[in-house]
Amino acid sequence: MRNNKGRKKIGKIGVKCGLAMISCLLFAVPLFACRKTPAEPNNPELLLGFSQIGSESAWRVGNTTDIEEKAEEYGISLMFEDANQKQENQIAAIRRFIAYKVDVIAFSPIVEEGWDNVLTEAKNAGIPVILVDRDVNTSEEGLTACLIGADFYSEGVKAGEYLIRKADALGLEQVNIVEIAGTDNSTPMRQRQAGFKDAIAGDERMNILESIDGDFLKSRGAECMRTFLEKYGDEIDVVYSHNDEMTLGALPEIEKAGLKPGEDIIVISIDGGQDAIDVLKSGKINCVVECTPKLGKEVMETAIKLKNGEEVDAIIHPEEQVFSDEQDLTNLAPRGY
Ligand code: GYE
C-alpha cells in the first residue's frame, strides 16, 4: 500500500513538473538555443568520453589540444576528464562515462595493470572502449576495441641504433649509459626500455649503468640526473631519457656538474616537442626520437566507426621519425607541441 501511495504521489509530482517544464521550455528554448554550455554535449549523434592522464609534459598538453580540436572538427561531443596523474581518477571518470551512457569511451591508461573491473563494466554496458596512446594488460581478451598510439618499442630501437652510429662516429670503445625511465609499468616506459636494450644488446661497448623511474616529469628528470652524477660522475657517457621533459630537467644538472651536455655526455630524448628540438639545434641534445601526440583524427574516425557498428583496426600506429645531430634541421617546420 505504502508503495502504491508513494508511486501515486511521485506520479502527480511528475505530471506537475512535466507541465511546468513544458511551459518553461516554450519560453526558454528560443533564449538558450543559440548558446552552447561547454559541459553539455553539442552533438547528440556521438558522445565521446575521454579520460586524459594529466598534463605532465608538452606531449600530453599537445595531445589534449589535438583531441579537443579534432572532436570539434568532426562535430563530436566530448566529455573530457583530466585524471591529474592518478589511476583512481581515471577509473572514476570511466564509471561516470558509463553512468552517463556515452556512445564511446576513449582513455590513455597511466599504467597497464588494474583495469579489469572497470573495463568489464564498460563491456557489460555495451560501450566500446578505444585505448589512446598507452596499452592495458587485462586478464580477459576483448575488453577494448583497439589501440591508437605510437610504436614505443620501435622508438626505443631507433634510440639504440642512433647511439651505435654515434659511438662509431666518435670511435668510442666503452659506452656507459644512464637511463631516465618513464612512469613505472606504463607502456611507453616498458617498450622504450625493451626496444633500446634489444637494439644495443649485440654491441659489447654498451653498458647500462642504471635506470631510474623519472615519471615523465621535468623535476624528476633533474633528481634522477643528480643521483646519477653523484654516483657515477664523469664515467657517464650517455643519458637515455624516455621523454623530453625529463631530458630538459636533466640538462642543467649536467651543466652544474661542470660537464657539457651534447659533448661530454651524449643526450638522447623521445617526443620531439618544440623546446627539445630547439635545444637539439643548440647542440645540447644529440638525438630526439619523434613521438607524435596528434592522435585526435584517428580517435574521432574510429569512434564514428564504432558507433556505427563497423570493424576497426586493432592497432593504429602513427608514422614517426628521428631528429639528430646527423641532420640539418634549419628548415624543420614548427612542431606544434
Ligand atoms: O612520451 C610523455 C608523456 O605516453 C607517449 O607520456 C606518452 C608519453 C610521452 O607524458 O612525454
mmCIF file of C-alpha atoms and ligand atoms in Angstrom:
data_model
loop_
_atom_site.group_PDB
_atom_site.id
_atom_site.type_symbol
_atom_site.label_atom_id
_atom_site.label_comp_id
_atom_site.label_asym_id
_atom_site.label_seq_id
_atom_site.Cartn_x
_atom_site.Cartn_y
_atom_site.Cartn_z
ATOM 1 C CA MET A 1 0.000 0.000 0.000
ATOM 2 C CA ARG A 2 2.646 2.383 1.047
ATOM 3 C CA ASN A 3 4.482 1.703 -2.124
ATOM 4 C CA ASN A 4 1.406 2.335 -4.206
ATOM 5 C CA LYS A 5 0.682 5.598 -2.398
ATOM 6 C CA GLY A 6 4.257 6.591 -2.825
ATOM 7 C CA ARG A 7 4.129 5.860 -6.509
ATOM 8 C CA LYS A 8 0.917 7.818 -6.991
ATOM 9 C CA LYS A 9 2.451 10.808 -5.296
ATOM 10 C CA ILE A 10 5.504 10.648 -7.431
ATOM 11 C CA GLY A 11 3.199 10.353 -10.412
ATOM 12 C CA LYS A 12 1.416 13.581 -9.527
ATOM 13 C CA ILE A 13 4.607 15.426 -8.880
ATOM 14 C CA GLY A 14 5.839 14.072 -12.192
ATOM 15 C CA VAL A 15 2.828 15.487 -14.043
ATOM 16 C CA LYS A 16 3.153 18.847 -12.322
ATOM 17 C CA CYS A 17 6.820 19.005 -13.104
ATOM 18 C CA GLY A 18 6.107 17.931 -16.637
ATOM 19 C CA LEU A 19 3.639 20.784 -17.170
ATOM 20 C CA ALA A 20 5.952 23.268 -15.525
ATOM 21 C CA MET A 21 8.822 22.057 -17.660
ATOM 22 C CA ILE A 22 6.819 22.302 -20.876
ATOM 23 C CA SER A 23 5.860 25.889 -20.134
ATOM 24 C CA CYS A 24 9.454 26.655 -19.126
ATOM 25 C CA LEU A 25 10.777 25.095 -22.301
ATOM 26 C CA LEU A 26 8.363 27.024 -24.521
ATOM 27 C CA PHE A 27 9.842 30.261 -23.275
ATOM 28 C CA ALA A 28 13.359 29.140 -22.570
ATOM 29 C CA VAL A 29 14.226 27.343 -25.828
ATOM 30 C CA PRO A 30 14.464 30.464 -28.004
ATOM 31 C CA LEU A 31 16.715 32.038 -25.345
ATOM 32 C CA PHE A 32 19.087 29.087 -24.954
ATOM 33 C CA ALA A 33 19.005 27.580 -28.423
ATOM 34 C CA CYS A 34 21.945 29.587 -29.750
ATOM 35 C CA ARG A 35 24.119 29.236 -26.630
ATOM 36 C CA LYS A 36 26.499 26.363 -26.060
ATOM 37 C CA THR A 37 27.037 25.233 -22.486
ATOM 38 C CA PRO A 38 30.528 23.688 -22.504
ATOM 39 C CA ALA A 39 29.570 20.840 -20.162
ATOM 40 C CA GLU A 40 26.613 19.854 -22.370
ATOM 41 C CA PRO A 41 27.072 17.616 -25.380
ATOM 42 C CA ASN A 42 26.716 19.748 -28.542
ATOM 43 C CA ASN A 43 26.018 16.891 -30.923
ATOM 44 C CA PRO A 44 23.522 14.229 -29.903
ATOM 45 C CA GLU A 45 24.857 11.985 -32.692
ATOM 46 C CA LEU A 46 28.027 10.887 -30.926
ATOM 47 C CA LEU A 47 29.055 11.452 -27.332
ATOM 48 C CA LEU A 48 32.673 10.530 -26.577
ATOM 49 C CA GLY A 49 34.000 10.276 -23.026
ATOM 50 C CA PHE A 50 37.756 10.840 -22.897
ATOM 51 C CA SER A 51 39.877 10.346 -19.779
ATOM 52 C CA GLN A 52 43.279 12.009 -20.073
ATOM 53 C CA ILE A 53 46.188 11.159 -17.753
ATOM 54 C CA GLY A 54 47.039 14.725 -16.776
ATOM 55 C CA SER A 55 49.390 17.433 -18.044
ATOM 56 C CA GLU A 56 52.833 16.123 -17.134
ATOM 57 C CA SER A 57 54.511 17.081 -20.412
ATOM 58 C CA ALA A 58 54.342 19.204 -23.554
ATOM 59 C CA TRP A 59 53.425 15.951 -25.307
ATOM 60 C CA ARG A 60 50.408 15.431 -23.050
ATOM 61 C CA VAL A 61 49.242 19.047 -23.400
ATOM 62 C CA GLY A 62 49.614 18.767 -27.194
ATOM 63 C CA ASN A 63 47.632 15.531 -27.145
ATOM 64 C CA THR A 64 44.780 17.116 -25.169
ATOM 65 C CA THR A 65 44.640 20.111 -27.517
ATOM 66 C CA ASP A 66 44.591 17.840 -30.547
ATOM 67 C CA ILE A 67 41.801 15.648 -29.132
ATOM 68 C CA GLU A 68 39.694 18.738 -28.322
ATOM 69 C CA GLU A 69 40.280 20.335 -31.729
ATOM 70 C CA LYS A 70 39.534 17.180 -33.674
ATOM 71 C CA ALA A 71 36.346 16.467 -31.670
ATOM 72 C CA GLU A 72 35.131 19.924 -32.617
ATOM 73 C CA GLU A 73 36.120 19.425 -36.269
ATOM 74 C CA TYR A 74 34.256 16.122 -36.503
ATOM 75 C CA GLY A 75 31.195 17.501 -34.657
ATOM 76 C CA ILE A 76 31.671 15.002 -31.827
ATOM 77 C CA SER A 77 30.545 15.943 -28.307
ATOM 78 C CA LEU A 78 33.420 15.442 -25.914
ATOM 79 C CA MET A 79 33.139 14.748 -22.194
ATOM 80 C CA PHE A 80 36.736 15.416 -21.167
ATOM 81 C CA GLU A 81 38.139 14.394 -17.767
ATOM 82 C CA ASP A 82 41.674 15.115 -16.528
ATOM 83 C CA ALA A 83 42.884 12.459 -14.049
ATOM 84 C CA ASN A 84 45.714 14.531 -12.599
ATOM 85 C CA GLN A 85 48.188 11.593 -12.900
ATOM 86 C CA LYS A 86 46.065 9.250 -10.778
ATOM 87 C CA GLN A 87 44.700 5.893 -11.909
ATOM 88 C CA GLU A 88 41.808 6.028 -9.434
ATOM 89 C CA ASN A 89 40.639 9.288 -11.038
ATOM 90 C CA GLN A 90 40.668 7.606 -14.451
ATOM 91 C CA ILE A 91 38.621 4.685 -13.120
ATOM 92 C CA ALA A 92 36.100 7.108 -11.570
ATOM 93 C CA ALA A 93 35.910 9.059 -14.853
ATOM 94 C CA ILE A 94 35.202 5.896 -16.857
ATOM 95 C CA ARG A 95 32.440 4.977 -14.381
ATOM 96 C CA ARG A 96 30.905 8.432 -14.882
ATOM 97 C CA PHE A 97 31.023 7.932 -18.664
ATOM 98 C CA ILE A 98 29.210 4.601 -18.248
ATOM 99 C CA ALA A 99 26.569 6.143 -15.969
ATOM 100 C CA TYR A 100 26.109 8.962 -18.485
ATOM 101 C CA LYS A 101 25.672 6.365 -21.265
ATOM 102 C CA VAL A 102 28.228 7.875 -23.633
ATOM 103 C CA ASP A 103 28.450 6.201 -27.055
ATOM 104 C CA VAL A 104 32.182 5.537 -26.960
ATOM 105 C CA ILE A 105 34.859 5.739 -24.251
ATOM 106 C CA ALA A 106 38.473 6.623 -25.009
ATOM 107 C CA PHE A 107 41.257 6.843 -22.473
ATOM 108 C CA SER A 108 45.043 6.917 -22.047
ATOM 109 C CA PRO A 109 45.774 4.421 -19.269
ATOM 110 C CA ILE A 110 48.504 5.766 -16.999
ATOM 111 C CA VAL A 111 49.758 2.228 -16.248
ATOM 112 C CA GLU A 112 48.993 -1.145 -17.810
ATOM 113 C CA GLU A 113 47.557 -3.061 -14.825
ATOM 114 C CA GLY A 114 44.368 -2.614 -12.800
ATOM 115 C CA TRP A 115 41.676 -2.074 -15.426
ATOM 116 C CA ASP A 116 39.809 -5.415 -15.414
ATOM 117 C CA ASN A 117 36.802 -4.355 -13.351
ATOM 118 C CA VAL A 118 36.031 -1.018 -14.930
ATOM 119 C CA LEU A 119 36.559 -2.317 -18.475
ATOM 120 C CA THR A 120 34.253 -5.249 -17.762
ATOM 121 C CA GLU A 121 31.651 -2.725 -16.569
ATOM 122 C CA ALA A 122 32.013 -0.802 -19.850
ATOM 123 C CA LYS A 123 31.697 -4.026 -21.840
ATOM 124 C CA ASN A 124 28.570 -5.063 -19.919
ATOM 125 C CA ALA A 125 27.084 -1.634 -20.623
ATOM 126 C CA GLY A 126 27.757 -2.205 -24.336
ATOM 127 C CA ILE A 127 30.085 0.795 -24.637
ATOM 128 C CA PRO A 128 33.143 0.280 -26.869
ATOM 129 C CA VAL A 129 36.498 1.468 -25.491
ATOM 130 C CA ILE A 130 39.368 2.958 -27.503
ATOM 131 C CA LEU A 131 42.818 2.885 -25.899
ATOM 132 C CA VAL A 132 44.635 6.088 -26.770
ATOM 133 C CA ASP A 133 48.434 6.322 -26.589
ATOM 134 C CA ARG A 134 49.051 3.566 -23.991
ATOM 135 C CA ASP A 135 48.064 -0.084 -23.654
ATOM 136 C CA VAL A 136 46.484 -2.148 -20.843
ATOM 137 C CA ASN A 137 47.173 -5.639 -19.558
ATOM 138 C CA THR A 138 43.877 -7.342 -18.736
ATOM 139 C CA SER A 139 43.183 -10.929 -17.702
ATOM 140 C CA GLU A 140 40.427 -11.258 -20.292
ATOM 141 C CA GLU A 141 40.706 -10.561 -24.034
ATOM 142 C CA GLY A 142 38.329 -8.271 -25.884
ATOM 143 C CA LEU A 143 37.639 -5.685 -23.186
ATOM 144 C CA THR A 144 38.827 -2.913 -25.515
ATOM 145 C CA ALA A 145 38.113 -2.328 -29.192
ATOM 146 C CA CYS A 146 41.514 -1.052 -30.320
ATOM 147 C CA LEU A 147 44.696 0.884 -29.552
ATOM 148 C CA ILE A 148 45.655 4.142 -31.251
ATOM 149 C CA GLY A 149 49.177 5.112 -30.246
ATOM 150 C CA ALA A 150 52.851 5.101 -31.054
ATOM 151 C CA ASP A 151 55.048 2.051 -31.506
ATOM 152 C CA PHE A 152 57.132 2.668 -28.381
ATOM 153 C CA TYR A 153 59.281 -0.420 -28.914
ATOM 154 C CA SER A 154 60.414 0.883 -32.275
ATOM 155 C CA GLU A 155 61.123 4.301 -30.697
ATOM 156 C CA GLY A 156 63.487 2.560 -28.265
ATOM 157 C CA VAL A 157 65.124 0.685 -31.148
ATOM 158 C CA LYS A 158 65.641 3.958 -33.040
ATOM 159 C CA ALA A 159 67.289 5.493 -29.952
ATOM 160 C CA GLY A 160 69.630 2.478 -29.624
ATOM 161 C CA GLU A 161 70.500 2.486 -33.307
ATOM 162 C CA TYR A 162 71.355 6.177 -33.164
ATOM 163 C CA LEU A 163 73.652 5.509 -30.212
ATOM 164 C CA ILE A 164 75.506 2.789 -32.086
ATOM 165 C CA ARG A 165 76.041 5.148 -35.045
ATOM 166 C CA LYS A 166 77.210 7.925 -32.698
ATOM 167 C CA ALA A 167 79.623 5.621 -30.844
ATOM 168 C CA ASP A 168 81.029 4.508 -34.217
ATOM 169 C CA ALA A 169 81.437 8.106 -35.371
ATOM 170 C CA LEU A 170 83.244 9.089 -32.164
ATOM 171 C CA GLY A 171 85.286 5.862 -32.082
ATOM 172 C CA LEU A 172 84.167 5.026 -28.528
ATOM 173 C CA GLU A 173 85.399 1.791 -27.002
ATOM 174 C CA GLN A 174 83.226 1.724 -23.898
ATOM 175 C CA VAL A 175 79.838 3.428 -23.604
ATOM 176 C CA ASN A 176 78.355 3.889 -20.113
ATOM 177 C CA ILE A 177 74.666 4.682 -20.222
ATOM 178 C CA VAL A 178 72.250 6.015 -17.601
ATOM 179 C CA GLU A 179 68.549 5.720 -18.314
ATOM 180 C CA ILE A 180 65.879 8.100 -17.018
ATOM 181 C CA ALA A 181 62.768 5.977 -17.422
ATOM 182 C CA GLY A 182 59.117 6.999 -17.753
ATOM 183 C CA THR A 183 56.348 6.089 -15.297
ATOM 184 C CA ASP A 184 56.883 2.597 -13.930
ATOM 185 C CA ASN A 185 54.594 -0.015 -15.524
ATOM 186 C CA SER A 186 53.430 2.339 -18.263
ATOM 187 C CA THR A 187 53.540 1.107 -21.860
ATOM 188 C CA PRO A 188 56.000 3.738 -23.153
ATOM 189 C CA MET A 189 58.344 3.046 -20.225
ATOM 190 C CA ARG A 190 58.301 -0.716 -20.752
ATOM 191 C CA GLN A 191 58.632 -0.667 -24.505
ATOM 192 C CA ARG A 192 61.092 2.218 -24.862
ATOM 193 C CA GLN A 193 63.310 0.370 -22.412
ATOM 194 C CA ALA A 194 62.933 -3.003 -24.158
ATOM 195 C CA GLY A 195 63.469 -1.619 -27.683
ATOM 196 C CA PHE A 196 66.606 0.266 -26.633
ATOM 197 C CA LYS A 197 68.051 -2.717 -24.746
ATOM 198 C CA ASP A 198 67.426 -5.058 -27.669
ATOM 199 C CA ALA A 199 68.970 -2.634 -30.160
ATOM 200 C CA ILE A 200 72.245 -2.320 -28.218
ATOM 201 C CA ALA A 201 72.338 -5.932 -26.951
ATOM 202 C CA GLY A 202 74.731 -7.166 -29.626
ATOM 203 C CA ASP A 203 77.212 -4.316 -29.135
ATOM 204 C CA GLU A 204 79.815 -5.122 -26.499
ATOM 205 C CA ARG A 205 80.756 -1.474 -25.950
ATOM 206 C CA MET A 206 77.327 -0.725 -24.489
ATOM 207 C CA ASN A 207 76.873 -0.843 -20.739
ATOM 208 C CA ILE A 208 73.747 0.366 -18.922
ATOM 209 C CA LEU A 209 74.932 1.623 -15.523
ATOM 210 C CA GLU A 210 71.475 2.173 -14.037
ATOM 211 C CA SER A 211 67.876 3.025 -14.825
ATOM 212 C CA ILE A 212 65.701 5.196 -12.538
ATOM 213 C CA ASP A 213 61.988 5.998 -12.747
ATOM 214 C CA GLY A 214 61.589 9.691 -13.611
ATOM 215 C CA ASP A 215 57.774 9.510 -14.005
ATOM 216 C CA PHE A 216 57.924 11.577 -17.257
ATOM 217 C CA LEU A 217 58.328 14.722 -15.120
ATOM 218 C CA LYS A 218 60.888 17.512 -15.527
ATOM 219 C CA SER A 219 61.526 17.771 -11.776
ATOM 220 C CA ARG A 220 62.094 14.019 -11.515
ATOM 221 C CA GLY A 221 64.412 14.129 -14.545
ATOM 222 C CA ALA A 222 66.587 16.623 -12.647
ATOM 223 C CA GLU A 223 66.547 14.473 -9.497
ATOM 224 C CA CYS A 224 67.496 11.308 -11.398
ATOM 225 C CA MET A 225 70.360 13.120 -13.114
ATOM 226 C CA ARG A 226 71.680 14.467 -9.791
ATOM 227 C CA THR A 227 71.638 10.930 -8.389
ATOM 228 C CA PHE A 228 73.469 9.554 -11.424
ATOM 229 C CA LEU A 229 76.108 12.305 -11.321
ATOM 230 C CA GLU A 230 76.736 11.806 -7.601
ATOM 231 C CA LYS A 231 77.129 8.053 -8.128
ATOM 232 C CA TYR A 232 78.974 7.824 -11.418
ATOM 233 C CA GLY A 233 80.328 11.354 -12.128
ATOM 234 C CA ASP A 234 82.223 11.601 -15.386
ATOM 235 C CA GLU A 235 82.009 7.865 -16.009
ATOM 236 C CA ILE A 236 78.667 8.663 -17.677
ATOM 237 C CA ASP A 237 78.885 8.765 -21.477
ATOM 238 C CA VAL A 238 75.192 8.745 -22.365
ATOM 239 C CA VAL A 239 71.843 9.806 -20.934
ATOM 240 C CA TYR A 240 68.910 7.975 -22.489
ATOM 241 C CA SER A 241 65.739 9.697 -21.321
ATOM 242 C CA HIS A 242 62.228 8.420 -22.082
ATOM 243 C CA ASN A 243 60.760 11.882 -22.701
ATOM 244 C CA ASP A 244 61.685 15.497 -23.437
ATOM 245 C CA GLU A 245 60.509 16.851 -20.081
ATOM 246 C CA MET A 246 62.881 14.643 -18.100
ATOM 247 C CA THR A 247 65.670 15.474 -20.550
ATOM 248 C CA LEU A 248 65.072 19.206 -20.119
ATOM 249 C CA GLY A 249 65.187 18.684 -16.352
ATOM 250 C CA ALA A 250 68.460 16.730 -16.567
ATOM 251 C CA LEU A 251 70.438 19.156 -18.767
ATOM 252 C CA PRO A 252 71.022 21.936 -16.179
ATOM 253 C CA GLU A 253 72.205 19.291 -13.687
ATOM 254 C CA ILE A 254 74.842 18.108 -16.156
ATOM 255 C CA GLU A 255 75.995 21.704 -16.612
ATOM 256 C CA LYS A 256 76.054 22.326 -12.846
ATOM 257 C CA ALA A 257 78.391 19.327 -12.564
ATOM 258 C CA GLY A 258 80.782 21.138 -14.932
ATOM 259 C CA LEU A 259 80.055 18.886 -17.908
ATOM 260 C CA LYS A 260 78.800 19.824 -21.367
ATOM 261 C CA PRO A 261 75.606 18.033 -22.454
ATOM 262 C CA GLY A 262 75.840 17.033 -26.099
ATOM 263 C CA GLU A 263 79.663 16.891 -25.926
ATOM 264 C CA ASP A 264 80.875 15.313 -22.687
ATOM 265 C CA ILE A 265 77.648 13.380 -22.372
ATOM 266 C CA ILE A 266 75.584 12.172 -25.342
ATOM 267 C CA VAL A 267 71.929 13.035 -24.732
ATOM 268 C CA ILE A 268 69.085 11.052 -26.330
ATOM 269 C CA SER A 269 65.449 12.003 -25.802
ATOM 270 C CA ILE A 270 61.992 10.977 -27.017
ATOM 271 C CA ASP A 271 58.893 13.015 -28.043
ATOM 272 C CA GLY A 272 60.169 15.821 -30.270
ATOM 273 C CA GLY A 273 58.362 18.803 -28.785
ATOM 274 C CA GLN A 274 59.484 22.269 -29.886
ATOM 275 C CA ASP A 275 61.547 23.008 -26.760
ATOM 276 C CA ALA A 276 63.613 19.834 -27.116
ATOM 277 C CA ILE A 277 64.085 20.406 -30.857
ATOM 278 C CA ASP A 278 65.376 23.935 -30.131
ATOM 279 C CA VAL A 279 67.863 22.501 -27.614
ATOM 280 C CA LEU A 280 68.855 19.815 -30.145
ATOM 281 C CA LYS A 281 69.620 22.603 -32.636
ATOM 282 C CA SER A 282 71.756 24.347 -29.986
ATOM 283 C CA GLY A 283 73.826 21.138 -29.612
ATOM 284 C CA LYS A 284 72.960 20.169 -26.012
ATOM 285 C CA ILE A 285 70.771 17.238 -27.091
ATOM 286 C CA ASN A 286 72.147 14.853 -29.731
ATOM 287 C CA CYS A 287 69.086 12.917 -30.783
ATOM 288 C CA VAL A 288 65.316 13.152 -30.341
ATOM 289 C CA VAL A 289 63.123 10.268 -31.444
ATOM 290 C CA GLU A 290 59.748 11.566 -32.519
ATOM 291 C CA CYS A 291 56.559 10.509 -30.757
ATOM 292 C CA THR A 292 53.581 12.382 -32.096
ATOM 293 C CA PRO A 293 50.739 13.410 -29.760
ATOM 294 C CA LYS A 294 48.481 14.085 -32.767
ATOM 295 C CA LEU A 295 46.187 11.106 -32.412
ATOM 296 C CA GLY A 296 42.884 13.021 -32.465
ATOM 297 C CA LYS A 297 41.948 12.413 -36.108
ATOM 298 C CA GLU A 298 42.295 8.626 -35.767
ATOM 299 C CA VAL A 299 40.424 8.671 -32.442
ATOM 300 C CA MET A 300 37.455 10.552 -33.906
ATOM 301 C CA GLU A 301 37.288 8.446 -37.072
ATOM 302 C CA THR A 302 37.482 5.246 -35.039
ATOM 303 C CA ALA A 303 34.813 6.463 -32.583
ATOM 304 C CA ILE A 304 32.440 7.128 -35.512
ATOM 305 C CA LYS A 305 33.068 3.638 -36.918
ATOM 306 C CA LEU A 306 32.449 2.018 -33.533
ATOM 307 C CA LYS A 307 29.235 3.964 -33.050
ATOM 308 C CA ASN A 308 28.082 2.698 -36.463
ATOM 309 C CA GLY A 309 28.985 -0.859 -35.541
ATOM 310 C CA GLU A 310 31.768 -1.039 -38.153
ATOM 311 C CA GLU A 311 35.010 -3.031 -37.860
ATOM 312 C CA VAL A 312 38.105 -1.115 -36.730
ATOM 313 C CA ASP A 313 41.828 -1.876 -36.899
ATOM 314 C CA ALA A 314 43.079 -3.467 -33.686
ATOM 315 C CA ILE A 315 46.228 -1.295 -33.626
ATOM 316 C CA ILE A 316 46.925 2.023 -35.312
ATOM 317 C CA HIS A 317 50.500 3.382 -35.085
ATOM 318 C CA PRO A 318 51.318 6.856 -36.445
ATOM 319 C CA GLU A 319 54.449 7.317 -38.588
ATOM 320 C CA GLU A 320 57.402 8.731 -36.699
ATOM 321 C CA GLN A 321 60.928 9.927 -37.459
ATOM 322 C CA VAL A 322 64.237 10.638 -35.778
ATOM 323 C CA PHE A 323 65.806 14.092 -35.402
ATOM 324 C CA SER A 324 69.511 14.208 -34.632
ATOM 325 C CA ASP A 325 72.847 15.966 -34.992
ATOM 326 C CA GLU A 326 73.339 13.875 -38.127
ATOM 327 C CA GLN A 327 70.865 16.125 -39.979
ATOM 328 C CA ASP A 328 70.468 19.756 -40.989
ATOM 329 C CA LEU A 329 67.365 20.835 -39.070
ATOM 330 C CA THR A 330 67.302 24.513 -40.031
ATOM 331 C CA ASN A 331 64.146 24.171 -42.143
ATOM 332 C CA LEU A 332 62.235 21.869 -39.804
ATOM 333 C CA ALA A 333 58.604 23.021 -39.595
ATOM 334 C CA PRO A 334 57.289 24.168 -36.189
ATOM 335 C CA ARG A 335 56.377 21.095 -34.185
ATOM 336 C CA GLY A 336 53.053 22.319 -32.827
ATOM 337 C CA TYR A 337 53.592 20.902 -29.312
HETATM 338 O O1 GYE B 1 56.320 10.384 -24.253
HETATM 339 C C1 GYE B 1 55.474 11.606 -22.422
HETATM 340 C C2 GYE B 1 54.121 11.630 -21.856
HETATM 341 O O2 GYE B 1 52.545 8.203 -23.294
HETATM 342 C C3 GYE B 1 53.724 8.719 -25.254
HETATM 343 O O3 GYE B 1 53.667 10.309 -21.962
HETATM 344 C C4 GYE B 1 53.235 9.201 -23.968
HETATM 345 C C5 GYE B 1 54.300 9.745 -23.069
HETATM 346 C C6 GYE B 1 55.167 10.830 -23.651
HETATM 347 O O4 GYE B 1 53.966 12.269 -20.714
HETATM 348 O O5 GYE B 1 56.019 12.861 -22.656
#
